[in-house]
């Protein structure tokens, strides 16, 4: 089923080494992403940013692999 609610672990298994645009997010009390619905997934970060520009509402962007060379995470 597309757009089913997945945990972060399920997203990482289903979409390895991909960028995810996640909506309907559930967070822990300390704002850690717990689950959500993957609206768009792609190997290309540009695809995700294009999708995010067209979406109104709360969402998250996540990369499921190791950060690409020269890129880190901002927390």
Short mmCIF file of C-alpha atoms in Angstrom, two decimals:
data_model
loop_
_atom_site.label_atom_id
_atom_site.label_comp_id
_atom_site.label_asym_id
_atom_site.label_seq_id
_atom_site.Cartn_x
_atom_site.Cartn_y
_atom_site.Cartn_z
CA UNK A 1 0.00 0.00 0.00
CA UNK A 2 1.42 3.35 -1.03
CA UNK A 3 1.57 6.17 1.49
CA UNK A 4 1.13 3.77 4.40
CA UNK A 5 2.39 4.90 7.79
CA UNK A 6 5.88 3.53 8.36
CA UNK A 7 8.28 3.72 11.26
CA UNK A 8 11.67 5.29 10.63
CA UNK A 9 13.25 1.80 10.65
CA UNK A 10 10.73 0.57 8.06
CA UNK A 11 11.48 3.59 5.85
CA UNK A 12 15.21 2.87 6.03
CA UNK A 13 14.63 -0.77 5.04
CA UNK A 14 12.13 -0.03 2.26
CA UNK A 15 14.04 2.92 0.75
CA UNK A 16 17.78 2.32 1.34
CA UNK A 17 20.12 5.17 0.36
CA UNK A 18 17.28 7.42 -0.79
CA UNK A 19 15.96 10.86 0.06
CA UNK A 20 12.46 10.83 1.57
CA UNK A 21 9.80 13.51 1.80
CA UNK A 22 7.68 12.48 4.78
CA UNK A 23 4.27 13.87 5.75
CA UNK A 24 1.82 13.16 8.56
CA UNK A 25 4.82 12.85 10.87
CA UNK A 26 4.71 11.51 14.41
CA UNK A 27 7.47 12.76 16.72
CA UNK A 28 8.66 11.82 20.18
CA UNK A 29 8.55 14.36 23.01
CA UNK A 30 12.09 15.41 22.11
CA UNK A 31 11.06 15.90 18.43
CA UNK A 32 12.70 12.72 17.10
CA UNK A 33 10.90 11.42 13.99
CA UNK A 34 9.08 8.19 14.86
CA UNK A 35 6.84 7.51 11.87
CA UNK A 36 5.06 9.07 8.92
CA UNK A 37 3.93 8.58 5.33
CA UNK A 38 6.54 8.75 2.56
CA UNK A 39 5.02 11.03 -0.06
CA UNK A 40 8.07 11.08 -2.37
CA UNK A 41 11.29 9.04 -2.42
CA UNK A 42 14.22 9.40 -4.77
CA UNK A 43 17.97 8.94 -5.15
CA UNK A 44 17.97 12.63 -6.14
CA UNK A 45 17.79 15.24 -3.42
CA UNK A 46 16.54 17.73 -6.03
CA UNK A 47 13.37 15.66 -6.56
CA UNK A 48 12.63 15.89 -2.86
CA UNK A 49 13.21 19.64 -2.68
CA UNK A 50 10.94 20.13 -5.71
CA UNK A 51 8.19 18.14 -3.97
CA UNK A 52 8.63 20.07 -0.74
CA UNK A 53 8.11 23.38 -2.52
CA UNK A 54 4.67 22.27 -3.65
CA UNK A 55 3.49 20.90 -0.30
CA UNK A 56 1.64 22.95 2.29
CA UNK A 57 1.85 21.69 5.85
CA UNK A 58 4.27 20.01 8.21
CA UNK A 59 6.75 17.56 6.73
CA UNK A 60 10.24 16.13 7.13
CA UNK A 61 13.09 15.37 4.75
CA UNK A 62 15.35 12.44 5.57
CA UNK A 63 18.23 10.61 3.86
CA UNK A 64 18.32 6.90 4.71
CA UNK A 65 21.97 6.22 3.93
CA UNK A 66 25.31 7.56 5.03
CA UNK A 67 25.66 11.27 4.22
CA UNK A 68 27.21 11.83 0.78
CA UNK A 69 30.89 12.82 0.76
CA UNK A 70 31.31 16.33 2.14
CA UNK A 71 27.78 16.53 3.55
CA UNK A 72 26.73 16.35 7.17
CA UNK A 73 23.50 16.54 9.08
CA UNK A 74 22.19 19.67 10.76
CA UNK A 75 20.41 18.84 13.97
#
